[in-house]
Each structure stands twice: as structure tokens, then as C-alpha cells.
mmCIF file with all atom_site columns, N, CA and C in Angstrom:
data_model
loop_
_atom_site.group_PDB
_atom_site.id
_atom_site.type_symbol
_atom_site.label_atom_id
_atom_site.label_alt_id
_atom_site.label_comp_id
_atom_site.label_asym_id
_atom_site.label_entity_id
_atom_site.label_seq_id
_atom_site.pdbx_PDB_ins_code
_atom_site.Cartn_x
_atom_site.Cartn_y
_atom_site.Cartn_z
_atom_site.occupancy
_atom_site.B_iso_or_equiv
_atom_site.pdbx_formal_charge
_atom_site.auth_seq_id
_atom_site.auth_comp_id
_atom_site.auth_asym_id
_atom_site.auth_atom_id
_atom_site.pdbx_PDB_model_num
ATOM 1   N N  . MET K 1 1  ? -2.897  6.772  49.632 1.00 51.00 ? 1  MET K N  1
ATOM 2   C CA . MET K 1 1  ? -4.061  7.460  50.152 1.00 51.00 ? 1  MET K CA 1
ATOM 3   C C  . MET K 1 1  ? -5.306  6.638  49.842 1.00 51.00 ? 1  MET K C  1
ATOM 4   N N  . LYS K 1 2  ? -6.164  6.510  50.837 1.00 69.00 ? 2  LYS K N  1
ATOM 5   C CA . LYS K 1 2  ? -7.429  5.814  50.641 1.00 69.00 ? 2  LYS K CA 1
ATOM 6   C C  . LYS K 1 2  ? -8.486  6.830  50.257 1.00 69.00 ? 2  LYS K C  1
ATOM 7   N N  . ASN K 1 3  ? -9.553  6.347  49.673 1.00 79.00 ? 3  ASN K N  1
ATOM 8   C CA . ASN K 1 3  ? -10.539 7.264  49.104 1.00 79.00 ? 3  ASN K CA 1
ATOM 9   C C  . ASN K 1 3  ? -11.965 6.943  49.514 1.00 79.00 ? 3  ASN K C  1
ATOM 10  N N  . THR K 1 4  ? -12.198 6.701  50.787 1.00 81.00 ? 4  THR K N  1
ATOM 11  C CA . THR K 1 4  ? -13.557 6.491  51.258 1.00 81.00 ? 4  THR K CA 1
ATOM 12  C C  . THR K 1 4  ? -13.979 7.685  52.105 1.00 81.00 ? 4  THR K C  1
ATOM 13  N N  . LEU K 1 5  ? -15.265 7.802  52.353 1.00 81.00 ? 5  LEU K N  1
ATOM 14  C CA . LEU K 1 5  ? -15.749 8.896  53.195 1.00 81.00 ? 5  LEU K CA 1
ATOM 15  C C  . LEU K 1 5  ? -15.240 8.751  54.626 1.00 81.00 ? 5  LEU K C  1
ATOM 16  N N  . SER K 1 6  ? -14.974 7.528  55.058 1.00 86.00 ? 6  SER K N  1
ATOM 17  C CA . SER K 1 6  ? -14.380 7.318  56.380 1.00 86.00 ? 6  SER K CA 1
ATOM 18  C C  . SER K 1 6  ? -12.969 7.907  56.436 1.00 86.00 ? 6  SER K C  1
ATOM 19  N N  . ASP K 1 7  ? -12.209 7.714  55.369 1.00 88.00 ? 7  ASP K N  1
ATOM 20  C CA . ASP K 1 7  ? -10.863 8.298  55.292 1.00 88.00 ? 7  ASP K CA 1
ATOM 21  C C  . ASP K 1 7  ? -10.940 9.821  55.296 1.00 88.00 ? 7  ASP K C  1
ATOM 22  N N  . LEU K 1 8  ? -11.903 10.359 54.563 1.00 89.00 ? 8  LEU K N  1
ATOM 23  C CA . LEU K 1 8  ? -12.089 11.809 54.531 1.00 89.00 ? 8  LEU K CA 1
ATOM 24  C C  . LEU K 1 8  ? -12.400 12.333 55.927 1.00 89.00 ? 8  LEU K C  1
ATOM 25  N N  . ASN K 1 9  ? -13.264 11.627 56.635 1.00 91.00 ? 9  ASN K N  1
ATOM 26  C CA . ASN K 1 9  ? -13.618 12.027 57.999 1.00 91.00 ? 9  ASN K CA 1
ATOM 27  C C  . ASN K 1 9  ? -12.375 12.071 58.885 1.00 91.00 ? 9  ASN K C  1
ATOM 28  N N  . ASN K 1 10 ? -11.527 11.067 58.769 1.00 92.00 ? 10 ASN K N  1
ATOM 29  C CA . ASN K 1 10 ? -10.286 11.041 59.558 1.00 92.00 ? 10 ASN K CA 1
ATOM 30  C C  . ASN K 1 10 ? -9.387  12.221 59.200 1.00 92.00 ? 10 ASN K C  1
ATOM 31  N N  . TYR K 1 11 ? -9.287  12.513 57.914 1.00 92.00 ? 11 TYR K N  1
ATOM 32  C CA . TYR K 1 11 ? -8.452  13.623 57.480 1.00 92.00 ? 11 TYR K CA 1
ATOM 33  C C  . TYR K 1 11 ? -8.976  14.953 58.008 1.00 92.00 ? 11 TYR K C  1
ATOM 34  N N  . LEU K 1 12 ? -10.293 15.120 58.011 1.00 94.00 ? 12 LEU K N  1
ATOM 35  C CA . LEU K 1 12 ? -10.876 16.370 58.529 1.00 94.00 ? 12 LEU K CA 1
ATOM 36  C C  . LEU K 1 12 ? -10.585 16.540 60.017 1.00 94.00 ? 12 LEU K C  1
ATOM 37  N N  . PHE K 1 13 ? -10.643 15.456 60.771 1.00 95.00 ? 13 PHE K N  1
ATOM 38  C CA . PHE K 1 13 ? -10.316 15.553 62.195 1.00 95.00 ? 13 PHE K CA 1
ATOM 39  C C  . PHE K 1 13 ? -8.832  15.835 62.412 1.00 95.00 ? 13 PHE K C  1
ATOM 40  N N  . GLU K 1 14 ? -7.971  15.292 61.552 1.00 95.00 ? 14 GLU K N  1
ATOM 41  C CA . GLU K 1 14 ? -6.543  15.610 61.635 1.00 95.00 ? 14 GLU K CA 1
ATOM 42  C C  . GLU K 1 14 ? -6.317  17.100 61.390 1.00 95.00 ? 14 GLU K C  1
ATOM 43  N N  . GLN K 1 15 ? -7.036  17.651 60.410 1.00 95.00 ? 15 GLN K N  1
ATOM 44  C CA . GLN K 1 15 ? -6.910  19.083 60.118 1.00 95.00 ? 15 GLN K CA 1
ATOM 45  C C  . GLN K 1 15 ? -7.386  19.907 61.313 1.00 95.00 ? 15 GLN K C  1
ATOM 46  N N  . LEU K 1 16 ? -8.453  19.478 61.943 1.00 94.00 ? 16 LEU K N  1
ATOM 47  C CA . LEU K 1 16 ? -8.959  20.174 63.135 1.00 94.00 ? 16 LEU K CA 1
ATOM 48  C C  . LEU K 1 16 ? -7.908  20.168 64.243 1.00 94.00 ? 16 LEU K C  1
ATOM 49  N N  . GLU K 1 17 ? -7.229  19.052 64.415 1.00 95.00 ? 17 GLU K N  1
ATOM 50  C CA . GLU K 1 17 ? -6.170  18.977 65.420 1.00 95.00 ? 17 GLU K CA 1
ATOM 51  C C  . GLU K 1 17 ? -5.022  19.938 65.097 1.00 95.00 ? 17 GLU K C  1
ATOM 52  N N  . ARG K 1 18 ? -4.677  20.052 63.812 1.00 94.00 ? 18 ARG K N  1
ATOM 53  C CA . ARG K 1 18 ? -3.608  20.986 63.426 1.00 94.00 ? 18 ARG K CA 1
ATOM 54  C C  . ARG K 1 18 ? -4.012  22.428 63.731 1.00 94.00 ? 18 ARG K C  1
ATOM 55  N N  . LEU K 1 19 ? -5.276  22.741 63.554 1.00 94.00 ? 19 LEU K N  1
ATOM 56  C CA . LEU K 1 19 ? -5.743  24.104 63.857 1.00 94.00 ? 19 LEU K CA 1
ATOM 57  C C  . LEU K 1 19 ? -5.647  24.414 65.349 1.00 94.00 ? 19 LEU K C  1
ATOM 58  N N  . GLN K 1 20 ? -5.719  23.399 66.168 1.00 94.00 ? 20 GLN K N  1
ATOM 59  C CA . GLN K 1 20 ? -5.689  23.598 67.613 1.00 94.00 ? 20 GLN K CA 1
ATOM 60  C C  . GLN K 1 20 ? -4.284  23.482 68.199 1.00 94.00 ? 20 GLN K C  1
ATOM 61  N N  . ASP K 1 21 ? -3.283  23.396 67.346 1.00 94.00 ? 21 ASP K N  1
ATOM 62  C CA . ASP K 1 21 ? -1.894  23.281 67.786 1.00 94.00 ? 21 ASP K CA 1
ATOM 63  C C  . ASP K 1 21 ? -1.446  24.593 68.432 1.00 94.00 ? 21 ASP K C  1
ATOM 64  N N  . ASP K 1 22 ? -1.211  24.560 69.731 1.00 94.00 ? 22 ASP K N  1
ATOM 65  C CA . ASP K 1 22 ? -0.823  25.759 70.477 1.00 94.00 ? 22 ASP K CA 1
ATOM 66  C C  . ASP K 1 22 ? 0.580   26.258 70.116 1.00 94.00 ? 22 ASP K C  1
ATOM 67  N N  . SER K 1 23 ? 1.378   25.430 69.466 1.00 95.00 ? 23 SER K N  1
ATOM 68  C CA . SER K 1 23 ? 2.740   25.846 69.137 1.00 95.00 ? 23 SER K CA 1
ATOM 69  C C  . SER K 1 23 ? 2.790   26.679 67.848 1.00 95.00 ? 23 SER K C  1
ATOM 70  N N  . LEU K 1 24 ? 1.675   26.806 67.150 1.00 94.00 ? 24 LEU K N  1
ATOM 71  C CA . LEU K 1 24 ? 1.663   27.608 65.919 1.00 94.00 ? 24 LEU K CA 1
ATOM 72  C C  . LEU K 1 24 ? 1.756   29.094 66.252 1.00 94.00 ? 24 LEU K C  1
ATOM 73  N N  . ASP K 1 25 ? 2.620   29.787 65.526 1.00 95.00 ? 25 ASP K N  1
ATOM 74  C CA . ASP K 1 25 ? 2.642   31.238 65.652 1.00 95.00 ? 25 ASP K CA 1
ATOM 75  C C  . ASP K 1 25 ? 1.550   31.806 64.743 1.00 95.00 ? 25 ASP K C  1
ATOM 76  N N  . GLU K 1 26 ? 1.416   33.113 64.715 1.00 95.00 ? 26 GLU K N  1
ATOM 77  C CA . GLU K 1 26 ? 0.338   33.736 63.942 1.00 95.00 ? 26 GLU K CA 1
ATOM 78  C C  . GLU K 1 26 ? 0.433   33.380 62.458 1.00 95.00 ? 26 GLU K C  1
ATOM 79  N N  . SER K 1 27 ? 1.640   33.386 61.930 1.00 95.00 ? 27 SER K N  1
ATOM 80  C CA . SER K 1 27 ? 1.838   33.058 60.515 1.00 95.00 ? 27 SER K CA 1
ATOM 81  C C  . SER K 1 27 ? 1.468   31.594 60.239 1.00 95.00 ? 27 SER K C  1
ATOM 82  N N  . GLY K 1 28 ? 1.896   30.710 61.122 1.00 95.00 ? 28 GLY K N  1
ATOM 83  C CA . GLY K 1 28 ? 1.582   29.289 60.969 1.00 95.00 ? 28 GLY K CA 1
ATOM 84  C C  . GLY K 1 28 ? 0.091   29.031 61.067 1.00 95.00 ? 28 GLY K C  1
ATOM 85  N N  . LEU K 1 29 ? -0.557  29.737 61.986 1.00 95.00 ? 29 LEU K N  1
ATOM 86  C CA . LEU K 1 29 ? -1.998  29.585 62.141 1.00 95.00 ? 29 LEU K CA 1
ATOM 87  C C  . LEU K 1 29 ? -2.729  30.087 60.898 1.00 95.00 ? 29 LEU K C  1
ATOM 88  N N  . ASP K 1 30 ? -2.271  31.213 60.358 1.00 96.00 ? 30 ASP K N  1
ATOM 89  C CA . ASP K 1 30 ? -2.881  31.728 59.127 1.00 96.00 ? 30 ASP K CA 1
ATOM 90  C C  . ASP K 1 30 ? -2.763  30.711 57.982 1.00 96.00 ? 30 ASP K C  1
ATOM 91  N N  . LYS K 1 31 ? -1.601  30.063 57.878 1.00 96.00 ? 31 LYS K N  1
ATOM 92  C CA . LYS K 1 31 ? -1.413  29.059 56.837 1.00 96.00 ? 31 LYS K CA 1
ATOM 93  C C  . LYS K 1 31 ? -2.348  27.867 57.047 1.00 96.00 ? 31 LYS K C  1
ATOM 94  N N  . GLU K 1 32 ? -2.500  27.440 58.298 1.00 95.00 ? 32 GLU K N  1
ATOM 95  C CA . GLU K 1 32 ? -3.393  26.314 58.588 1.00 95.00 ? 32 GLU K CA 1
ATOM 96  C C  . GLU K 1 32 ? -4.852  26.683 58.309 1.00 95.00 ? 32 GLU K C  1
ATOM 97  N N  . ILE K 1 33 ? -5.213  27.917 58.583 1.00 96.00 ? 33 ILE K N  1
ATOM 98  C CA . ILE K 1 33 ? -6.581  28.358 58.293 1.00 96.00 ? 33 ILE K CA 1
ATOM 99  C C  . ILE K 1 33 ? -6.821  28.332 56.787 1.00 96.00 ? 33 ILE K C  1
ATOM 100 N N  . GLN K 1 34 ? -5.856  28.813 56.006 1.00 97.00 ? 34 GLN K N  1
ATOM 101 C CA . GLN K 1 34 ? -5.992  28.780 54.550 1.00 97.00 ? 34 GLN K CA 1
ATOM 102 C C  . GLN K 1 34 ? -6.087  27.340 54.048 1.00 97.00 ? 34 GLN K C  1
ATOM 103 N N  . ARG K 1 35 ? -5.254  26.469 54.617 1.00 95.00 ? 35 ARG K N  1
ATOM 104 C CA . ARG K 1 35 ? -5.297  25.061 54.239 1.00 95.00 ? 35 ARG K CA 1
ATOM 105 C C  . ARG K 1 35 ? -6.648  24.460 54.598 1.00 95.00 ? 35 ARG K C  1
ATOM 106 N N  . SER K 1 36 ? -7.148  24.788 55.774 1.00 96.00 ? 36 SER K N  1
ATOM 107 C CA . SER K 1 36 ? -8.437  24.259 56.222 1.00 96.00 ? 36 SER K CA 1
ATOM 108 C C  . SER K 1 36 ? -9.574  24.694 55.311 1.00 96.00 ? 36 SER K C  1
ATOM 109 N N  . GLU K 1 37 ? -9.525  25.939 54.865 1.00 97.00 ? 37 GLU K N  1
ATOM 110 C CA . GLU K 1 37 ? -10.567 26.425 53.957 1.00 97.00 ? 37 GLU K CA 1
ATOM 111 C C  . GLU K 1 37 ? -10.519 25.674 52.632 1.00 97.00 ? 37 GLU K C  1
ATOM 112 N N  . ALA K 1 38 ? -9.317  25.401 52.133 1.00 97.00 ? 38 ALA K N  1
ATOM 113 C CA . ALA K 1 38 ? -9.183  24.638 50.889 1.00 97.00 ? 38 ALA K CA 1
ATOM 114 C C  . ALA K 1 38 ? -9.659  23.202 51.082 1.00 97.00 ? 38 ALA K C  1
ATOM 115 N N  . VAL K 1 39 ? -9.269  22.600 52.201 1.00 95.00 ? 39 VAL K N  1
ATOM 116 C CA . VAL K 1 39 ? -9.685  21.228 52.496 1.00 95.00 ? 39 VAL K CA 1
ATOM 117 C C  . VAL K 1 39 ? -11.207 21.152 52.611 1.00 95.00 ? 39 VAL K C  1
ATOM 118 N N  . GLN K 1 40 ? -11.803 22.134 53.256 1.00 95.00 ? 40 GLN K N  1
ATOM 119 C CA . GLN K 1 40 ? -13.255 22.156 53.435 1.00 95.00 ? 40 GLN K CA 1
ATOM 120 C C  . GLN K 1 40 ? -13.968 22.203 52.089 1.00 95.00 ? 40 GLN K C  1
ATOM 121 N N  . LYS K 1 41 ? -13.458 22.994 51.167 1.00 97.00 ? 41 LYS K N  1
ATOM 122 C CA . LYS K 1 41 ? -14.094 23.099 49.845 1.00 97.00 ? 41 LYS K CA 1
ATOM 123 C C  . LYS K 1 41 ? -14.004 21.781 49.084 1.00 97.00 ? 41 LYS K C  1
ATOM 124 N N  . VAL K 1 42 ? -12.845 21.161 49.126 1.00 95.00 ? 42 VAL K N  1
ATOM 125 C CA . VAL K 1 42 ? -12.678 19.881 48.444 1.00 95.00 ? 42 VAL K CA 1
ATOM 126 C C  . VAL K 1 42 ? -13.527 18.814 49.124 1.00 95.00 ? 42 VAL K C  1
ATOM 127 N N  . ALA K 1 43 ? -13.540 18.810 50.451 1.00 94.00 ? 43 ALA K N  1
ATOM 128 C CA . ALA K 1 43 ? -14.329 17.828 51.194 1.00 94.00 ? 43 ALA K CA 1
ATOM 129 C C  . ALA K 1 43 ? -15.811 17.950 50.869 1.00 94.00 ? 43 ALA K C  1
ATOM 130 N N  . LYS K 1 44 ? -16.304 19.163 50.766 1.00 96.00 ? 44 LYS K N  1
ATOM 131 C CA . LYS K 1 44 ? -17.718 19.365 50.435 1.00 96.00 ? 44 LYS K CA 1
ATOM 132 C C  . LYS K 1 44 ? -18.039 18.778 49.066 1.00 96.00 ? 44 LYS K C  1
ATOM 133 N N  . THR K 1 45 ? -17.158 18.976 48.110 1.00 95.00 ? 45 THR K N  1
ATOM 134 C CA . THR K 1 45 ? -17.364 18.420 46.776 1.00 95.00 ? 45 THR K CA 1
ATOM 135 C C  . THR K 1 45 ? -17.375 16.890 46.821 1.00 95.00 ? 45 THR K C  1
ATOM 136 N N  . ILE K 1 46 ? -16.465 16.311 47.581 1.00 90.00 ? 46 ILE K N  1
ATOM 137 C CA . ILE K 1 46 ? -16.403 14.854 47.707 1.00 90.00 ? 46 ILE K CA 1
ATOM 138 C C  . ILE K 1 46 ? -17.675 14.327 48.368 1.00 90.00 ? 46 ILE K C  1
ATOM 139 N N  . ILE K 1 47 ? -18.125 14.998 49.418 1.00 90.00 ? 47 ILE K N  1
ATOM 140 C CA . ILE K 1 47 ? -19.337 14.577 50.113 1.00 90.00 ? 47 ILE K CA 1
ATOM 141 C C  . ILE K 1 47 ? -20.550 14.701 49.202 1.00 90.00 ? 47 ILE K C  1
ATOM 142 N N  . ASP K 1 48 ? -20.639 15.795 48.470 1.00 92.00 ? 48 ASP K N  1
ATOM 143 C CA . ASP K 1 48 ? -21.750 15.961 47.519 1.00 92.00 ? 48 ASP K CA 1
ATOM 144 C C  . ASP K 1 48 ? -21.735 14.844 46.478 1.00 92.00 ? 48 ASP K C  1
ATOM 145 N N  . ASN K 1 49 ? -20.550 14.491 45.987 1.00 88.00 ? 49 ASN K N  1
ATOM 146 C CA . ASN K 1 49 ? -20.422 13.407 45.021 1.00 88.00 ? 49 ASN K CA 1
ATOM 147 C C  . ASN K 1 49 ? -20.878 12.078 45.629 1.00 88.00 ? 49 ASN K C  1
ATOM 148 N N  . GLY K 1 50 ? -20.498 11.834 46.879 1.00 84.00 ? 50 GLY K N  1
ATOM 149 C CA . GLY K 1 50 ? -20.921 10.615 47.570 1.00 84.00 ? 50 GLY K CA 1
ATOM 150 C C  . GLY K 1 50 ? -22.428 10.558 47.743 1.00 84.00 ? 50 GLY K C  1
ATOM 151 N N  . GLN K 1 51 ? -23.039 11.696 48.063 1.00 88.00 ? 51 GLN K N  1
ATOM 152 C CA . GLN K 1 51 ? -24.493 11.749 48.206 1.00 88.00 ? 51 GLN K CA 1
ATOM 153 C C  . GLN K 1 51 ? -25.184 11.452 46.882 1.00 88.00 ? 51 GLN K C  1
ATOM 154 N N  . LEU K 1 52 ? -24.661 11.999 45.799 1.00 88.00 ? 52 LEU K N  1
ATOM 155 C CA . LEU K 1 52 ? -25.232 11.745 44.477 1.00 88.00 ? 52 LEU K CA 1
ATOM 156 C C  . LEU K 1 52 ? -25.109 10.264 44.111 1.00 88.00 ? 52 LEU K C  1
ATOM 157 N N  . ALA K 1 53 ? -23.951 9.679  44.371 1.00 82.00 ? 53 ALA K N  1
ATOM 158 C CA . ALA K 1 53 ? -23.747 8.263  44.075 1.00 82.00 ? 53 ALA K CA 1
ATOM 159 C C  . ALA K 1 53 ? -24.693 7.397  44.900 1.00 82.00 ? 53 ALA K C  1
ATOM 160 N N  . LEU K 1 54 ? -24.889 7.753  46.160 1.00 83.00 ? 54 LEU K N  1
ATOM 161 C CA . LEU K 1 54 ? -25.797 6.990  47.019 1.00 83.00 ? 54 LEU K CA 1
ATOM 162 C C  . LEU K 1 54 ? -27.239 7.114  46.532 1.00 83.00 ? 54 LEU K C  1
ATOM 163 N N  . GLN K 1 55 ? -27.644 8.295  46.116 1.00 87.00 ? 55 GLN K N  1
ATOM 164 C CA . GLN K 1 55 ? -28.997 8.470  45.571 1.00 87.00 ? 55 GLN K CA 1
ATOM 165 C C  . GLN K 1 55 ? -29.182 7.620  44.316 1.00 87.00 ? 55 GLN K C  1
ATOM 166 N N  . ALA K 1 56 ? -28.178 7.602  43.462 1.00 83.00 ? 56 ALA K N  1
ATOM 167 C CA . ALA K 1 56 ? -28.257 6.794  42.245 1.00 83.00 ? 56 ALA K CA 1
ATOM 168 C C  . ALA K 1 56 ? -28.354 5.313  42.598 1.00 83.00 ? 56 ALA K C  1
ATOM 169 N N  . LYS K 1 57 ? -27.555 4.878  43.568 1.00 81.00 ? 57 LYS K N  1
ATOM 170 C CA . LYS K 1 57 ? -27.581 3.469  43.999 1.00 81.00 ? 57 LYS K CA 1
ATOM 171 C C  . LYS K 1 57 ? -28.946 3.112  44.548 1.00 81.00 ? 57 LYS K C  1
ATOM 172 N N  . LYS K 1 58 ? -29.545 3.974  45.366 1.00 85.00 ? 58 LYS K N  1
ATOM 173 C CA . LYS K 1 58 ? -30.875 3.708  45.909 1.00 85.00 ? 58 LYS K CA 1
ATOM 174 C C  . LYS K 1 58 ? -31.905 3.603  44.793 1.00 85.00 ? 58 LYS K C  1
ATOM 175 N N  . HIS K 1 59 ? -31.805 4.478  43.829 1.00 83.00 ? 59 HIS K N  1
ATOM 176 C CA . HIS K 1 59 ? -32.723 4.452  42.686 1.00 83.00 ? 59 HIS K CA 1
ATOM 177 C C  . HIS K 1 59 ? -32.577 3.143  41.915 1.00 83.00 ? 59 HIS K C  1
ATOM 178 N N  . LEU K 1 60 ? -31.333 2.749  41.650 1.00 81.00 ? 60 LEU K N  1
ATOM 179 C CA . LEU K 1 60 ? -31.099 1.507  40.925 1.00 81.00 ? 60 LEU K CA 1
ATOM 180 C C  . LEU K 1 60 ? -31.544 0.290  41.742 1.00 81.00 ? 60 LEU K C  1
ATOM 181 N N  . ASP K 1 61 ? -31.340 0.324  43.054 1.00 83.00 ? 61 ASP K N  1
ATOM 182 C CA . ASP K 1 61 ? -31.810 -0.765 43.919 1.00 83.00 ? 61 ASP K CA 1
ATOM 183 C C  . ASP K 1 61 ? -33.326 -0.914 43.817 1.00 83.00 ? 61 ASP K C  1
ATOM 184 N N  . GLU K 1 62 ? -34.002 0.218  43.759 1.00 84.00 ? 62 GLU K N  1
ATOM 185 C CA . GLU K 1 62 ? -35.464 0.216  43.674 1.00 84.00 ? 62 GLU K CA 1
ATOM 186 C C  . GLU K 1 62 ? -35.942 -0.522 42.420 1.00 84.00 ? 62 GLU K C  1
ATOM 187 N N  . TYR K 1 63 ? -35.160 -0.456 41.353 1.00 81.00 ? 63 TYR K N  1
ATOM 188 C CA . TYR K 1 63 ? -35.529 -1.091 40.090 1.00 81.00 ? 63 TYR K CA 1
ATOM 189 C C  . TYR K 1 63 ? -34.760 -2.385 39.828 1.00 81.00 ? 63 TYR K C  1
ATOM 190 N N  . GLY K 1 64 ? -34.122 -2.908 40.863 1.00 81.00 ? 64 GLY K N  1
ATOM 191 C CA . GLY K 1 64 ? -33.451 -4.192 40.748 1.00 81.00 ? 64 GLY K CA 1
ATOM 192 C C  . GLY K 1 64 ? -32.145 -4.170 39.984 1.00 81.00 ? 64 GLY K C  1
ATOM 193 N N  . GLN K 1 65 ? -31.535 -3.022 39.827 1.00 75.00 ? 65 GLN K N  1
ATOM 194 C CA . GLN K 1 65 ? -30.283 -2.912 39.083 1.00 75.00 ? 65 GLN K CA 1
ATOM 195 C C  . GLN K 1 65 ? -29.098 -2.525 39.967 1.00 75.00 ? 65 GLN K C  1
ATOM 196 N N  . GLY K 1 66 ? -29.322 -2.402 41.264 1.00 69.00 ? 66 GLY K N  1
ATOM 197 C CA . GLY K 1 66 ? -28.292 -1.907 42.172 1.00 69.00 ? 66 GLY K CA 1
ATOM 198 C C  . GLY K 1 66 ? -27.084 -2.797 42.308 1.00 69.00 ? 66 GLY K C  1
ATOM 199 N N  . ASP K 1 67 ? -27.237 -4.103 42.015 1.00 75.00 ? 67 ASP K N  1
ATOM 200 C CA . ASP K 1 67 ? -26.100 -5.012 42.146 1.00 75.00 ? 67 ASP K CA 1
ATOM 201 C C  . ASP K 1 67 ? -25.038 -4.774 41.075 1.00 75.00 ? 67 ASP K C  1
ATOM 202 N N  . LYS K 1 68 ? -25.346 -3.946 40.091 1.00 68.00 ? 68 LYS K N  1
ATOM 203 C CA . LYS K 1 68 ? -24.397 -3.656 39.025 1.00 68.00 ? 68 LYS K CA 1
ATOM 204 C C  . LYS K 1 68 ? -23.563 -2.405 39.302 1.00 68.00 ? 68 LYS K C  1
ATOM 205 N N  . VAL K 1 69 ? -23.750 -1.802 40.480 1.00 70.00 ? 69 VAL K N  1
ATOM 206 C CA . VAL K 1 69 ? -23.109 -0.526 40.797 1.00 70.00 ? 69 VAL K CA 1
ATOM 207 C C  . VAL K 1 69 ? -22.170 -0.693 41.985 1.00 70.00 ? 69 VAL K C  1
ATOM 208 N N  . GLU K 1 70 ? -20.981 -0.134 41.862 1.00 71.00 ? 70 GLU K N  1
ATOM 209 C CA . GLU K 1 70 ? -20.027 -0.116 42.961 1.00 71.00 ? 70 GLU K CA 1
ATOM 210 C C  . GLU K 1 70 ? -19.895 1.307  43.485 1.00 71.00 ? 70 GLU K C  1
ATOM 211 N N  . LEU K 1 71 ? -19.806 1.445  44.799 1.00 71.00 ? 71 LEU K N  1
ATOM 212 C CA . LEU K 1 71 ? -19.629 2.750  45.435 1.00 71.00 ? 71 LEU K CA 1
ATOM 213 C C  . LEU K 1 71 ? -18.390 2.706  46.329 1.00 71.00 ? 71 LEU K C  1
ATOM 214 N N  . PRO K 1 72 ? -17.194 2.661  45.733 1.00 69.00 ? 72 PRO K N  1
ATOM 215 C CA . PRO K 1 72 ? -15.984 2.545  46.552 1.00 69.00 ? 72 PRO K CA 1
ATOM 216 C C  . PRO K 1 72 ? -15.772 3.722  47.492 1.00 69.00 ? 72 PRO K C  1
ATOM 217 N N  . MET K 1 73 ? -16.283 4.923  47.129 1.00 68.00 ? 73 MET K N  1
ATOM 218 C CA . MET K 1 73 ? -16.088 6.073  48.003 1.00 68.00 ? 73 MET K CA 1
ATOM 219 C C  . MET K 1 73 ? -16.854 5.919  49.321 1.00 68.00 ? 73 MET K C  1
ATOM 220 N N  . LEU K 1 74 ? -17.877 5.046  49.306 1.00 64.00 ? 74 LEU K N  1
ATOM 221 C CA . LEU K 1 74 ? -18.627 4.768  50.520 1.00 64.00 ? 74 LEU K CA 1
ATOM 222 C C  . LEU K 1 74 ? -18.132 3.517  51.217 1.00 64.00 ? 74 LEU K C  1
ATOM 223 N N  . GLY K 1 75 ? -17.142 2.863  50.621 1.00 62.00 ? 75 GLY K N  1
ATOM 224 C CA . GLY K 1 75 ? -16.638 1.617  51.182 1.00 62.00 ? 75 GLY K CA 1
ATOM 225 C C  . GLY K 1 75 ? -17.566 0.458  50.860 1.00 62.00 ? 75 GLY K C  1
ATOM 226 N N  . VAL K 1 76 ? -18.418 0.597  49.806 1.00 56.00 ? 76 VAL K N  1
ATOM 227 C CA . VAL K 1 76 ? -19.381 -0.428 49.430 1.00 56.00 ? 76 VAL K CA 1
ATOM 228 C C  . VAL K 1 76 ? -19.087 -0.889 48.009 1.00 56.00 ? 76 VAL K C  1
ATOM 229 N N  . ILE K 1 77 ? -18.858 -2.173 47.884 1.00 56.00 ? 77 ILE K N  1
ATOM 230 C CA . ILE K 1 77 ? -18.685 -2.750 46.560 1.00 56.00 ? 77 ILE K CA 1
ATOM 231 C C  . ILE K 1 77 ? -19.647 -3.924 46.461 1.00 56.00 ? 77 ILE K C  1
ATOM 232 N N  . SER K 1 78 ? -20.635 -3.799 45.589 1.00 53.00 ? 78 SER K N  1
ATOM 233 C CA . SER K 1 78 ? -21.642 -4.842 45.396 1.00 53.00 ? 78 SER K CA 1
ATOM 234 C C  . SER K 1 78 ? -21.094 -5.926 44.485 1.00 53.00 ? 78 SER K C  1
ATOM 235 N N  . LYS K 1 79 ? -21.518 -7.147 44.738 1.00 50.00 ? 79 LYS K N  1
ATOM 236 C CA . LYS K 1 79 ? -21.120 -8.274 43.871 1.00 50.00 ? 79 LYS K CA 1
ATOM 237 C C  . LYS K 1 79 ? -22.317 -9.127 43.591 1.00 50.00 ? 79 LYS K C  1
#
């Protein structure tokens, strides 16, 4: 499993496709809805974490220290 926000975006769209599966019966749809709600909560936490990391990186860049910070969740690794 990859751990970037781009990967998360792909996973969220995959979940959306599963919700739109016409072959799901009522029970299957209920399970997918529950899964989607759990995924949404975790995704929000990951996105919030990414936003915090980006804010920290911007702050450090402002003071000339940003090259010492890696943000792998954003797909950015400074060297």
C-alpha cells in the first residue's frame, strides 16, 4: 500500500465506485455504506494531518529550514 494523498484520492474514488455497484443487494449496500463512513473518517484524519504537515513545511521554508523536512504523504521529499 502506498501512502500519499494521491493514493488516498484513488482509494476514495474506488470506494465511490463500489457504492454505485448496481449488483449490490440491500445488505451489501448497507455494508458498503458503513465501510464508506469508516473510510471517510480515516481519510479526513489523513487529510488534516497532510494539511498540518504542509503548514509546518511552509513555515520552515519561510525561515530557511524547509530543506530539512520530508513530506512523503504529499509525495514530496526535499534533499
